[in-house]
Short mmCIF file of C-alpha atoms and ligand atoms in Angstrom, two decimals:
data_model
loop_
_atom_site.label_atom_id
_atom_site.label_comp_id
_atom_site.label_asym_id
_atom_site.label_seq_id
_atom_site.Cartn_x
_atom_site.Cartn_y
_atom_site.Cartn_z
CA UNK Y 1 28.59 -5.38 -16.02
CA UNK Y 2 28.56 -8.52 -18.23
CA UNK Y 3 30.72 -11.30 -16.47
CA UNK Y 4 30.50 -8.88 -13.29
CA UNK Y 5 31.22 -11.38 -10.24
CA UNK Y 6 31.43 -11.41 -6.28
CA UNK Y 7 33.57 -14.07 -4.85
CA UNK Y 8 32.24 -15.54 -1.19
CA UNK Y 9 34.74 -17.20 0.44
CA UNK Y 10 33.72 -19.84 3.41
CA UNK Y 11 37.25 -19.32 6.05
CA UNK Y 12 36.36 -22.24 7.59
CA UNK Y 13 37.04 -24.15 4.78
CA UNK Y 14 38.98 -21.93 2.11
CA UNK Y 15 36.28 -22.90 -0.23
CA UNK Y 16 35.49 -19.80 -2.75
CA UNK Y 17 31.89 -19.39 -5.00
CA UNK Y 18 31.90 -16.97 -7.63
CA UNK Y 19 28.48 -14.87 -7.82
CA UNK Y 20 27.37 -12.95 -10.73
CA UNK Y 21 26.44 -9.54 -9.83
CA UNK Y 22 23.20 -7.82 -11.40
CA UNK Y 23 22.19 -4.89 -12.38
CA UNK Y 24 19.23 -2.95 -13.56
CA UNK Y 25 18.24 0.60 -15.57
CA UNK Y 26 18.80 2.21 -12.38
CA UNK Y 27 19.36 1.64 -8.20
CA UNK Y 28 22.03 -0.59 -6.11
CA UNK Y 29 23.49 -4.16 -8.06
CA UNK Y 30 22.45 -6.89 -6.40
CA UNK Y 31 24.67 -10.27 -6.01
CA UNK Y 32 22.84 -13.16 -7.72
CA UNK Y 33 22.76 -15.90 -4.73
CA UNK Y 34 20.27 -18.24 -6.19
CA UNK Y 35 23.13 -20.73 -6.46
CA UNK Y 36 24.57 -20.53 -3.39
CA UNK Y 37 22.74 -23.33 -1.58
CA UNK Y 38 23.37 -25.55 -4.50
CA UNK Y 39 27.44 -24.70 -4.65
CA UNK Y 40 28.09 -24.33 -1.91
CA UNK Y 41 25.53 -25.53 0.73
CA UNK Y 42 24.39 -22.59 2.77
CA UNK Y 43 21.64 -20.11 2.88
CA UNK Y 44 21.81 -16.27 3.37
CA UNK Y 45 19.63 -14.56 6.14
CA UNK Y 46 17.89 -11.56 5.81
CA UNK Y 47 15.00 -11.00 8.10
CA UNK Y 48 12.82 -8.48 7.07
CA UNK Y 49 14.60 -8.26 3.43
CA UNK Y 50 16.77 -5.27 4.56
CA UNK Y 51 19.54 -5.97 1.55
CA UNK Y 52 17.14 -8.73 0.16
CA UNK Y 53 15.80 -8.07 -4.02
CA UNK Y 54 13.11 -10.85 -4.91
CA UNK Y 55 12.29 -10.44 -8.09
CA UNK Y 56 12.84 -8.29 -11.10
CA UNK Y 57 10.50 -5.18 -12.09
CA UNK Y 58 9.64 -2.39 -13.83
CA UNK Y 59 6.83 -0.63 -13.07
CA UNK Y 60 8.47 1.92 -9.62
CA UNK Y 61 11.53 2.89 -8.74
CA UNK Y 62 12.04 4.49 -5.13
CA UNK Y 63 15.69 5.98 -4.48
CA UNK Y 64 15.41 6.34 -0.28
CA UNK Y 65 18.47 8.34 -0.08
CA UNK Y 66 17.76 11.29 -2.42
CA UNK Y 67 14.07 11.00 -1.97
CA UNK Y 68 12.84 9.83 -5.49
CA UNK Y 69 9.65 7.90 -6.25
CA UNK Y 70 9.23 7.02 -10.19
CA UNK Y 71 6.25 5.44 -11.90
CA UNK Y 72 7.64 3.47 -14.80
CA UNK Y 73 10.18 6.35 -14.90
CA UNK Y 74 7.93 9.14 -14.99
CA UNK Y 75 8.39 11.36 -11.27
CA UNK Y 76 5.62 11.81 -8.52
CA UNK Y 77 6.02 14.86 -8.91
CA UNK Y 78 4.76 15.48 -12.83
CA UNK Y 79 2.24 12.54 -12.18
CA UNK Y 80 0.62 14.15 -9.09
CA UNK Y 81 -0.05 17.05 -10.89
CA UNK Y 82 -0.77 16.44 -14.36
CA UNK Y 83 -2.27 12.39 -14.53
CA UNK Y 84 -5.64 11.02 -13.76
CA UNK Y 85 -5.77 8.37 -10.88
CA UNK Y 86 -7.08 5.90 -14.51
CA UNK Y 87 -4.45 7.19 -16.34
CA UNK Y 88 -2.03 6.65 -13.98
CA UNK Y 89 -3.90 3.46 -13.50
CA UNK Y 90 -3.01 2.03 -17.21
CA UNK Y 91 0.64 3.55 -17.17
CA UNK Y 92 1.50 0.93 -14.25
CA UNK Y 93 -0.48 -1.71 -15.93
CA UNK Y 94 1.01 -1.47 -19.33
CA UNK Y 95 3.79 0.53 -19.06
CA UNK Y 96 3.23 3.40 -20.43
CA UNK Y 97 1.06 6.81 -21.21
CA UNK Y 98 -2.14 5.74 -23.06
CA UNK Y 99 -3.21 8.04 -25.92
CA UNK Y 100 -6.24 9.54 -26.01
CA UNK Y 101 -8.42 6.64 -27.57
CA UNK Y 102 -6.59 4.23 -25.47
CA UNK Y 103 -7.49 6.48 -22.12
CA UNK Y 104 -10.92 6.39 -23.34
CA UNK Y 105 -10.95 3.19 -23.41
CA UNK Y 106 -9.58 1.83 -20.22
CA UNK Y 107 -11.56 4.72 -18.68
CA UNK Y 108 -14.83 2.91 -20.22
CA UNK Y 109 -13.84 -0.51 -19.77
CA UNK Y 110 -13.49 0.31 -15.77
CA UNK Y 111 -16.74 2.17 -15.42
CA UNK Y 112 -18.52 -1.01 -17.18
CA UNK Y 113 -17.20 -2.99 -14.53
CA UNK Y 114 -18.44 -0.98 -11.26
CA UNK Y 115 -21.29 -2.53 -10.42
CA UNK Y 116 -21.39 -5.82 -7.87
CA UNK Y 117 -23.55 -9.25 -8.07
CA UNK Y 118 -25.94 -8.20 -6.14
CA UNK Y 119 -25.75 -11.22 -3.85
CA UNK Y 120 -22.96 -9.27 -2.61
CA UNK Y 121 -25.28 -7.02 -0.81
CA UNK Y 122 -26.82 -9.80 1.47
CA UNK Y 123 -23.09 -11.02 1.89
CA UNK Y 124 -21.65 -7.20 3.47
CA UNK Y 125 -26.14 -7.68 5.47
CA UNK Y 126 -23.95 -10.85 7.14
CA UNK Y 127 -21.25 -8.20 8.97
CA UNK Y 128 -22.11 -7.07 12.55
CA UNK Y 129 -22.95 -3.95 12.70
CA UNK Y 130 -19.98 -2.50 14.19
CA UNK Y 131 -17.74 -4.70 11.66
CA UNK Y 132 -14.71 -2.60 10.52
CA UNK Y 133 -14.59 -1.74 7.06
CA UNK Y 134 -11.42 -3.67 6.75
CA UNK Y 135 -12.46 -6.87 7.78
CA UNK Y 136 -15.53 -6.21 5.53
CA UNK Y 137 -12.67 -5.55 2.63
CA UNK Y 138 -10.68 -8.68 3.09
CA UNK Y 139 -13.46 -10.68 3.10
CA UNK Y 140 -16.04 -9.56 0.43
CA UNK Y 141 -12.57 -9.14 -1.96
CA UNK Y 142 -11.88 -12.63 -1.47
CA UNK Y 143 -15.33 -13.97 -2.41
CA UNK Y 144 -14.79 -12.35 -5.65
CA UNK Y 145 -13.75 -15.55 -7.10
CA UNK Y 146 -17.20 -16.82 -6.14
CA UNK Y 147 -18.86 -15.22 -8.47
CA UNK Y 148 -16.64 -14.59 -11.25
CA UNK Y 149 -15.29 -17.94 -12.42
CA UNK Y 150 -15.29 -16.73 -16.06
CA UNK Y 151 -11.94 -15.13 -15.56
CA UNK Y 152 -10.18 -17.44 -12.79
CA UNK Y 153 -7.31 -19.42 -15.61
CA UNK Y 154 -4.40 -17.00 -13.98
CA UNK Y 155 -2.57 -18.66 -17.35
CA UNK Y 156 -5.07 -17.07 -20.09
CA UNK Y 157 -3.67 -13.49 -20.77
CA UNK Y 158 -7.16 -11.97 -21.23
CA UNK Y 159 -8.47 -14.05 -18.14
CA UNK Y 160 -6.02 -11.82 -16.33
CA UNK Y 161 -6.38 -8.97 -17.84
CA UNK Y 162 -10.72 -8.82 -16.90
CA UNK Y 163 -9.95 -9.95 -13.41
CA UNK Y 164 -7.62 -6.15 -13.24
CA UNK Y 165 -10.33 -4.39 -14.49
CA UNK Y 166 -13.14 -6.22 -12.19
CA UNK Y 167 -10.77 -5.37 -9.26
CA UNK Y 168 -9.91 -1.83 -10.31
CA UNK Y 169 -13.40 -1.14 -11.03
CA UNK Y 170 -15.24 -3.42 -8.37
CA UNK Y 171 -12.66 -2.09 -5.25
CA UNK Y 172 -14.38 1.32 -4.81
CA UNK Y 173 -17.95 0.32 -5.04
CA UNK Y 174 -17.13 -2.42 -2.68
CA UNK Y 175 -15.11 0.01 0.18
CA UNK Y 176 -18.08 2.06 -0.45
CA UNK Y 177 -20.64 -0.34 0.10
CA UNK Y 178 -18.52 -1.27 3.25
CA UNK Y 179 -18.81 2.42 4.74
CA UNK Y 180 -22.52 2.55 4.08
CA UNK Y 181 -23.13 -0.87 5.89
CA UNK Y 182 -21.19 0.91 8.98
CA UNK Y 183 -23.15 3.78 9.40
CA UNK Y 184 -26.16 1.65 8.55
CA UNK Y 185 -27.34 3.19 5.26
CA UNK Y 186 -28.26 1.71 2.46
CA UNK Y 187 -25.77 0.82 -0.51
CA UNK Y 188 -25.54 3.31 -3.12
CA UNK Y 189 -25.20 1.39 -6.83
CA UNK Y 190 -22.74 3.58 -8.43
CA UNK Y 191 -23.25 5.77 -11.42
CA UNK Y 192 -21.18 5.08 -14.73
CA UNK Y 193 -21.72 8.34 -15.88
CA UNK Y 194 -19.32 9.98 -13.53
CA UNK Y 195 -15.67 9.89 -13.38
CA UNK Y 196 -13.76 7.11 -11.36
CA UNK Y 197 -13.13 9.59 -8.08
CA UNK Y 198 -16.35 11.37 -8.09
CA UNK Y 199 -18.76 7.82 -8.56
CA UNK Y 200 -16.72 7.24 -5.82
CA UNK Y 201 -17.15 10.50 -3.80
CA UNK Y 202 -20.95 9.83 -5.23
CA UNK Y 203 -20.77 6.08 -3.71
CA UNK Y 204 -19.71 7.35 -0.14
CA UNK Y 205 -21.53 10.21 0.81
CA UNK Y 206 -24.91 10.43 -1.81
CA UNK Y 207 -28.25 8.59 0.08
CA UNK Y 208 -31.23 7.57 -1.79
CA UNK Y 209 -32.79 10.39 -0.50
CA UNK Y 210 -30.55 13.22 -0.95
CA UNK Y 211 -28.30 13.57 -3.70
CA UNK Y 212 -24.41 14.43 -3.52
CA UNK Y 213 -22.78 16.26 -5.74
CA UNK Y 214 -19.30 15.68 -5.33
CA UNK Y 215 -17.12 18.81 -5.48
CA UNK Y 216 -14.03 19.34 -7.89
CA UNK Y 217 -11.79 20.13 -5.27
CA UNK Y 218 -13.14 16.89 -3.49
CA UNK Y 219 -12.69 15.07 -6.44
CA UNK Y 220 -9.32 16.72 -7.25
CA UNK Y 221 -7.89 15.86 -3.53
CA UNK Y 222 -8.95 12.09 -4.48
CA UNK Y 223 -7.25 11.23 -7.61
CA UNK Y 224 -4.15 12.33 -5.93
CA UNK Y 225 -4.33 10.61 -2.89
CA UNK Y 226 -4.99 7.71 -5.27
CA UNK Y 227 -2.19 9.00 -7.12
CA UNK Y 228 0.27 8.92 -4.82
CA UNK Y 229 -1.33 5.67 -2.78
CA UNK Y 230 -1.09 3.78 -6.08
CA UNK Y 231 2.04 1.83 -5.80
CA UNK Y 232 5.60 1.60 -3.90
CA UNK Y 233 7.93 -1.39 -5.36
CA UNK Y 234 8.38 -4.36 -3.32
CA UNK Y 235 6.65 -2.74 -0.25
CA UNK Y 236 4.93 -5.77 2.63
CA UNK Y 237 1.91 -5.94 0.94
CA UNK Y 238 2.93 -5.97 -2.48
CA UNK Y 239 5.35 -8.74 -1.24
CA UNK Y 240 2.30 -10.87 -0.25
CA UNK Y 241 0.56 -10.18 -3.25
CA UNK Y 242 3.53 -11.42 -5.20
CA UNK Y 243 3.84 -14.54 -2.93
CA UNK Y 244 0.20 -15.38 -2.82
CA UNK Y 245 0.26 -15.34 -6.40
CA UNK Y 246 3.49 -17.25 -6.84
CA UNK Y 247 1.66 -20.64 -6.14
CA UNK Y 248 -0.60 -19.60 -9.15
CA UNK Y 249 -3.63 -18.51 -6.72
CA UNK Y 250 -6.93 -16.73 -8.39
CA UNK Y 251 -5.85 -13.02 -8.31
CA UNK Y 252 -8.94 -11.76 -5.73
CA UNK Y 253 -7.94 -14.41 -3.36
CA UNK Y 254 -3.82 -12.64 -3.79
CA UNK Y 255 -5.82 -8.98 -3.71
CA UNK Y 256 -7.17 -9.96 -1.07
CA UNK Y 257 -3.93 -11.01 1.21
CA UNK Y 258 -2.59 -7.84 0.31
CA UNK Y 259 -5.67 -5.80 1.90
CA UNK Y 260 -4.92 -8.09 4.96
CA UNK Y 261 -1.30 -7.22 4.90
CA UNK Y 262 -1.84 -3.57 4.66
CA UNK Y 263 -3.76 -3.46 7.21
CA UNK Y 264 -1.35 -3.66 9.93
CA UNK Y 265 -0.55 -0.02 11.90
CA UNK Y 266 3.13 -0.41 10.63
CA UNK Y 267 2.19 -0.56 6.99
CA UNK Y 268 -1.46 1.53 5.71
CA UNK Y 269 -2.78 1.17 9.17
CA UNK Y 270 -0.64 3.61 10.03
CA UNK Y 271 -2.58 6.47 8.51
CA UNK Y 272 -5.39 6.14 10.59
CA UNK Y 273 -3.39 5.31 13.63
CA UNK Y 274 -1.61 8.93 13.42
CA UNK Y 275 -5.24 10.12 13.67
CA UNK Y 276 -5.71 7.95 16.49
CA UNK Y 277 -2.22 9.59 18.20
CA UNK Y 278 -2.89 13.27 16.41
CA UNK Y 279 -6.17 12.83 19.07
CA UNK Y 280 -4.61 11.34 22.17
CA UNK Y 281 -1.68 14.09 22.21
CA UNK Y 282 -4.43 16.32 21.86
CA UNK Y 283 -2.54 20.05 22.36
CA UNK Y 284 0.92 21.04 21.21
CA UNK Y 285 2.17 20.87 25.36
CA UNK Y 286 1.60 17.57 24.98
CA UNK Y 287 4.25 16.94 21.86
CA UNK Y 288 7.27 17.18 23.74
CA UNK Y 289 5.63 14.37 26.47
CA UNK Y 290 5.12 12.39 23.56
CA UNK Y 291 8.79 12.36 21.40
CA UNK Y 292 10.20 11.45 24.22
CA UNK Y 293 7.73 8.59 24.55
CA UNK Y 294 8.43 7.72 20.76
CA UNK Y 295 12.17 7.19 21.82
CA UNK Y 296 11.98 5.80 25.32
CA UNK Y 297 12.67 1.95 24.31
CA UNK Y 298 10.75 0.60 27.47
CA UNK Y 299 7.74 2.43 25.72
CA UNK Y 300 5.63 0.78 22.85
CA UNK Y 301 4.78 3.75 21.44
CA UNK Y 302 6.22 5.17 18.48
CA UNK Y 303 5.27 8.40 15.62
CA UNK Y 304 3.03 7.25 13.47
CA UNK Y 305 3.64 8.66 10.20
CA UNK Y 306 7.14 8.88 11.15
CA UNK Y 307 10.15 6.50 9.61
CA UNK Y 308 10.34 4.16 6.41
CA UNK Y 309 12.27 0.80 5.45
CA UNK Y 310 13.52 2.69 2.22
CA UNK Y 311 12.98 6.40 2.80
CA UNK Y 312 15.84 7.69 4.67
CA UNK Y 313 15.31 11.56 3.47
CA UNK Y 314 11.83 12.91 3.04
CA UNK Y 315 9.04 10.93 1.39
CA UNK Y 316 8.54 13.05 -1.51
CA UNK Y 317 4.64 11.68 -1.34
CA UNK Y 318 4.53 13.13 2.44
CA UNK Y 319 6.16 16.41 0.90
CA UNK Y 320 3.20 16.56 -1.80
CA UNK Y 321 0.59 16.00 0.54
CA UNK Y 322 1.80 18.40 2.86
CA UNK Y 323 1.33 20.72 0.54
CA UNK Y 324 -1.74 20.02 -0.28
CA UNK Y 325 -3.36 19.66 3.07
CA UNK Y 326 -2.66 23.80 2.88
CA UNK Y 327 -4.82 24.61 -0.23
CA UNK Y 328 -7.39 21.87 1.05
CA UNK Y 329 -8.14 23.29 4.52
CA UNK Y 330 -8.06 26.79 3.04
CA UNK Y 331 -10.96 26.21 0.41
CA UNK Y 332 -12.74 23.74 2.64
CA UNK Y 333 -13.92 26.14 5.28
CA UNK Y 334 -15.60 23.36 7.46
CA UNK Y 335 -11.72 22.36 7.84
CA UNK Y 336 -10.26 25.88 8.10
CA UNK Y 337 -7.59 26.15 11.02
CA UNK Y 338 -7.81 22.51 11.66
CA UNK Y 339 -6.63 21.89 14.82
CA UNK Y 340 -5.19 18.43 14.40
CA UNK Y 341 -2.93 19.75 10.88
CA UNK Y 342 -1.60 22.79 13.31
CA UNK Y 343 -0.77 19.88 15.73
CA UNK Y 344 0.82 17.76 12.90
CA UNK Y 345 2.96 20.71 11.76
CA UNK Y 346 4.11 21.03 15.32
CA UNK Y 347 4.68 17.67 15.98
CA UNK Y 348 6.95 17.38 12.86
CA UNK Y 349 8.64 20.21 13.87
CA UNK Y 350 9.90 19.33 16.61
CA UNK Y 351 10.80 15.95 15.66
CA UNK Y 352 12.55 16.54 12.89
CA UNK Y 353 15.22 19.19 15.16
CA UNK Y 354 15.50 15.83 17.65
CA UNK Y 355 18.80 13.67 17.52
CA UNK Y 356 17.24 11.01 17.79
CA UNK Y 357 15.24 11.49 14.65
CA UNK Y 358 17.80 12.51 12.78
CA UNK Y 359 20.28 10.08 13.44
CA UNK Y 360 17.82 7.79 12.22
CA UNK Y 361 16.60 9.55 9.26
CA UNK Y 362 13.20 9.47 10.17
CA UNK Y 363 10.98 11.99 8.24
CA UNK Y 364 6.95 12.10 7.86
CA UNK Y 365 6.18 9.14 5.30
CA UNK Y 366 3.12 8.83 3.07
CA UNK Y 367 0.77 8.48 6.31
CA UNK Y 368 1.37 11.50 8.27
CA UNK Y 369 -0.63 14.19 6.68
CA UNK Y 370 -2.76 11.98 4.34
CA UNK Y 371 -5.30 11.27 7.66
CA UNK Y 372 -5.65 15.32 7.61
CA UNK Y 373 -6.87 14.76 4.05
CA UNK Y 374 -9.65 12.38 4.51
CA UNK Y 375 -10.71 14.02 7.43
CA UNK Y 376 -11.34 17.11 5.79
CA UNK Y 377 -13.30 15.07 3.00
CA UNK Y 378 -15.77 13.36 5.61
CA UNK Y 379 -13.99 10.33 5.67
CA UNK Y 380 -14.30 8.72 9.22
CA UNK Y 381 -10.74 7.29 10.52
CA UNK Y 382 -11.88 3.57 10.02
CA UNK Y 383 -12.37 4.19 6.50
CA UNK Y 384 -8.66 5.91 5.61
CA UNK Y 385 -6.63 2.71 4.89
CA UNK Y 386 -10.17 1.29 3.30
CA UNK Y 387 -8.95 4.62 0.80
CA UNK Y 388 -4.97 3.38 0.58
CA UNK Y 389 -6.18 -0.47 -0.03
CA UNK Y 390 -8.51 1.27 -3.02
CA UNK Y 391 -5.37 2.97 -4.60
CA UNK Y 392 -2.76 0.30 -4.22
CA UNK Y 393 -4.89 -2.42 -5.80
CA UNK Y 394 -3.29 -0.52 -8.87
CA UNK Y 395 0.18 -1.34 -8.04
CA UNK Y 396 -0.48 -5.17 -6.68
CA UNK Y 397 -2.62 -5.60 -9.84
CA UNK Y 398 -0.42 -4.11 -11.78
CA UNK Y 399 2.81 -6.47 -9.67
CA UNK Y 400 0.85 -9.56 -10.06
CA UNK Y 401 0.50 -9.13 -13.75
CA UNK Y 402 4.30 -8.42 -14.42
CA UNK Y 403 4.65 -11.07 -12.38
CA UNK Y 404 2.12 -13.88 -14.15
CA UNK Y 405 3.62 -12.96 -17.52
CA UNK Y 406 7.16 -13.79 -16.01
CA UNK Y 407 8.29 -17.22 -17.80
CA UNK Y 408 10.38 -17.41 -15.27
CA UNK Y 409 8.28 -17.24 -12.43
CA UNK Y 410 8.27 -20.13 -9.70
CA UNK Y 411 6.58 -20.59 -6.57
CA UNK Y 412 8.31 -18.57 -3.91
CA UNK Y 413 9.89 -20.19 -1.31
CA UNK Y 414 12.10 -18.92 1.77
CA UNK Y 415 13.96 -20.61 3.61
CA UNK Y 416 15.35 -20.43 7.56
CA UNK Y 417 18.00 -21.07 10.38
CA UNK Y 418 16.40 -24.00 12.40
CA UNK Y 419 16.34 -22.85 15.67
CA UNK Y 420 14.51 -25.37 17.47
CA UNK Y 421 15.52 -29.00 19.42
CA UNK Y 422 17.47 -31.02 17.47
CA UNK Y 423 15.80 -34.75 16.75
CA UNK Y 424 14.38 -36.35 20.05
CA UNK Y 425 12.36 -39.40 20.80
CA UNK Y 426 8.73 -39.59 21.89
CA UNK Y 427 8.23 -39.97 26.06
CA UNK Y 428 5.32 -42.17 27.53
CA UNK Y 429 3.64 -39.04 29.45
CA UNK Y 430 4.56 -41.46 32.83
CA UNK Y 431 8.09 -40.26 31.61
CA UNK Y 432 7.80 -36.44 31.46
C1 SDX Q 501 4.33 2.50 4.36
O1 SDX Q 501 7.30 -0.25 2.41
C2 SDX Q 501 6.69 0.74 2.13
O2 SDX Q 501 7.07 1.30 0.47
C3 SDX Q 501 5.32 1.20 2.57
C4 SDX Q 501 4.31 2.33 1.98
C5 SDX Q 501 3.88 2.28 0.97
O3 SDX Q 501 3.64 2.57 0.48
O4 SDX Q 501 3.70 0.66 0.33
O5 SDX Q 501 5.62 3.35 2.11
C6 SDX Q 501 3.76 2.57 3.38
O6 SDX Q 501 3.28 1.54 5.31
C7 SDX Q 501 4.46 3.56 5.41
C8 SDX Q 501 5.49 3.53 6.87
C9 SDX Q 501 3.96 4.11 7.79
N1 SDX Q 501 4.25 3.05 8.62
C10 SDX Q 501 3.98 3.96 10.03
O7 SDX Q 501 4.02 5.16 10.19
C11 SDX Q 501 4.31 3.21 11.57
C12 SDX Q 501 5.58 4.32 12.48
N2 SDX Q 501 6.70 3.81 11.62
C13 SDX Q 501 7.67 2.50 12.17
O8 SDX Q 501 6.86 1.54 12.45
C14 SDX Q 501 8.88 2.11 10.98
O9 SDX Q 501 9.48 3.12 11.12
C15 SDX Q 501 9.03 1.58 9.70
C16 SDX Q 501 7.92 -0.27 10.11
C17 SDX Q 501 7.69 2.34 8.83
C18 SDX Q 501 10.05 0.87 9.42
O10 SDX Q 501 10.12 0.04 10.05
P1 SDX Q 501 12.02 -0.35 9.75
O11 SDX Q 501 12.31 -0.13 8.43
O12 SDX Q 501 12.08 -1.79 10.14
O13 SDX Q 501 12.63 1.15 10.98
P2 SDX Q 501 13.79 0.22 12.42
O14 SDX Q 501 12.25 -0.51 13.35
O15 SDX Q 501 14.30 -0.89 12.30
O16 SDX Q 501 13.57 1.22 12.56
C19 SDX Q 501 15.15 1.76 12.95
C20 SDX Q 501 15.81 2.50 13.96
C21 SDX Q 501 15.23 2.13 15.65
O17 SDX Q 501 15.61 2.38 16.40
P3 SDX Q 501 17.30 1.83 16.73
O18 SDX Q 501 16.95 0.14 17.46
O19 SDX Q 501 17.92 1.93 15.80
O20 SDX Q 501 17.56 2.62 18.42
O21 SDX Q 501 14.36 3.98 14.27
C22 SDX Q 501 13.29 3.72 15.89
C23 SDX Q 501 13.42 1.81 15.74
O22 SDX Q 501 13.13 2.17 17.17
N3 SDX Q 501 12.18 3.97 14.90
C24 SDX Q 501 11.16 4.82 15.22
C25 SDX Q 501 10.10 5.07 14.33
N4 SDX Q 501 10.47 4.22 13.36
C26 SDX Q 501 11.38 3.68 13.30
N5 SDX Q 501 10.76 5.39 16.57
C27 SDX Q 501 10.11 6.15 16.95
N6 SDX Q 501 8.71 6.47 16.21
C28 SDX Q 501 9.38 5.81 14.82
N7 SDX Q 501 7.95 5.93 13.95
#
């Protein structure tokens, strides 16, 4: 592909510009427009970045047409059934699956950083009793740079690695502490003798009066959900982390920015919105009415958990989660015959046979079924996006590390098409 180019011709002036074509290991070629403004004095325009590659990355590959998702080349379907969340975390950060010694060392390192600075408890106590756990997560994660001054030199690879480990280790502890605050229960300290997901379940559901022994099925479901949510290329929140990090901001501030972006209902907030939607629909009899609402351009209602910017096929993660839903609900007696799961499957069946959704290639995405599993595991709806953030922290950290170790990294600074008023003079108020 060496020296392959695209010719841009300005029909008004007849000017021609040769732009180089770039190609990665997999996926579409990209025309390199970085010299276009300097050479031709014009910008490109791509709101929402529908056709724009923002960077080179070796972490995750998605094929939206084929429904393919690879983490460092490994298919998500294989990792979901054969790996653990910390092993996938190692893979995303360091680029290869760890050997036995490396994995044990990484697990020990992560589990050694699970505790929070004791003063953070006062910080959490300052939140209103009914604060949304996501608002606490954004605030507390952003404040971590106030506690960990010893690892904030973003140009020091070792500092970057320590901060990465701290974030992966502490997110579950902060998430569980936010939940405990929202239900008025005392915070549970992490237990470093437990595995990562079992420890998270322990911190969520144990109390000082009653221990909580995480079930194997619960730990397995958590591992799977965290693996599936760990990374997803240049989605809105990951791009937010990269843009924040490109200015040299500290990693805790960058991850807090990612959490803020993920919170939106068009992104990670969709899993909570799906459950709210299913509860609003209520029964199968109402499904068709809501499908019509979702199709009505004058109605702001959208089918939450449906559609995706990249996947124009079934989201491979949704397929895996749907299968686990069946198994889990069969194995959790208290969740068996979950009416919301029946309703979700009926909604999916009707939507996928409706021309509007078929023509626009709108399929269930990762958020459509995940909330049903979280609910079956005992998590309240306002914790669903927090769970997404705990898992996605690994992806955000991996992308931040990749960007910060790139010698060509520079501050991200998009331009615009200015549509405001041309220059005009100030008028005294008597003349306005
Ligand atoms: C995540 O990017 C990632 O990778 C994200 C994510 C990750 O792992 O990081 O995968 C996680 O965020 C998954 C998406 C969760 N969001 C939802 O489930 C919210 C509901 N979905 C929609 O808001 C929407 O589908 C988006 C935001 C996901 C994608 O929006 P796009 O790509 O901008 O699509 P669009 O708005 O241009 O829609 C194209 C058409 C439009 O109709 P027309 O104008 O062509 O007539 O499809 C329609 C839309 O109105 N449409 C929907 C719809 N989604 C799109 N109509 C009804 N219900 C929907 N859910």
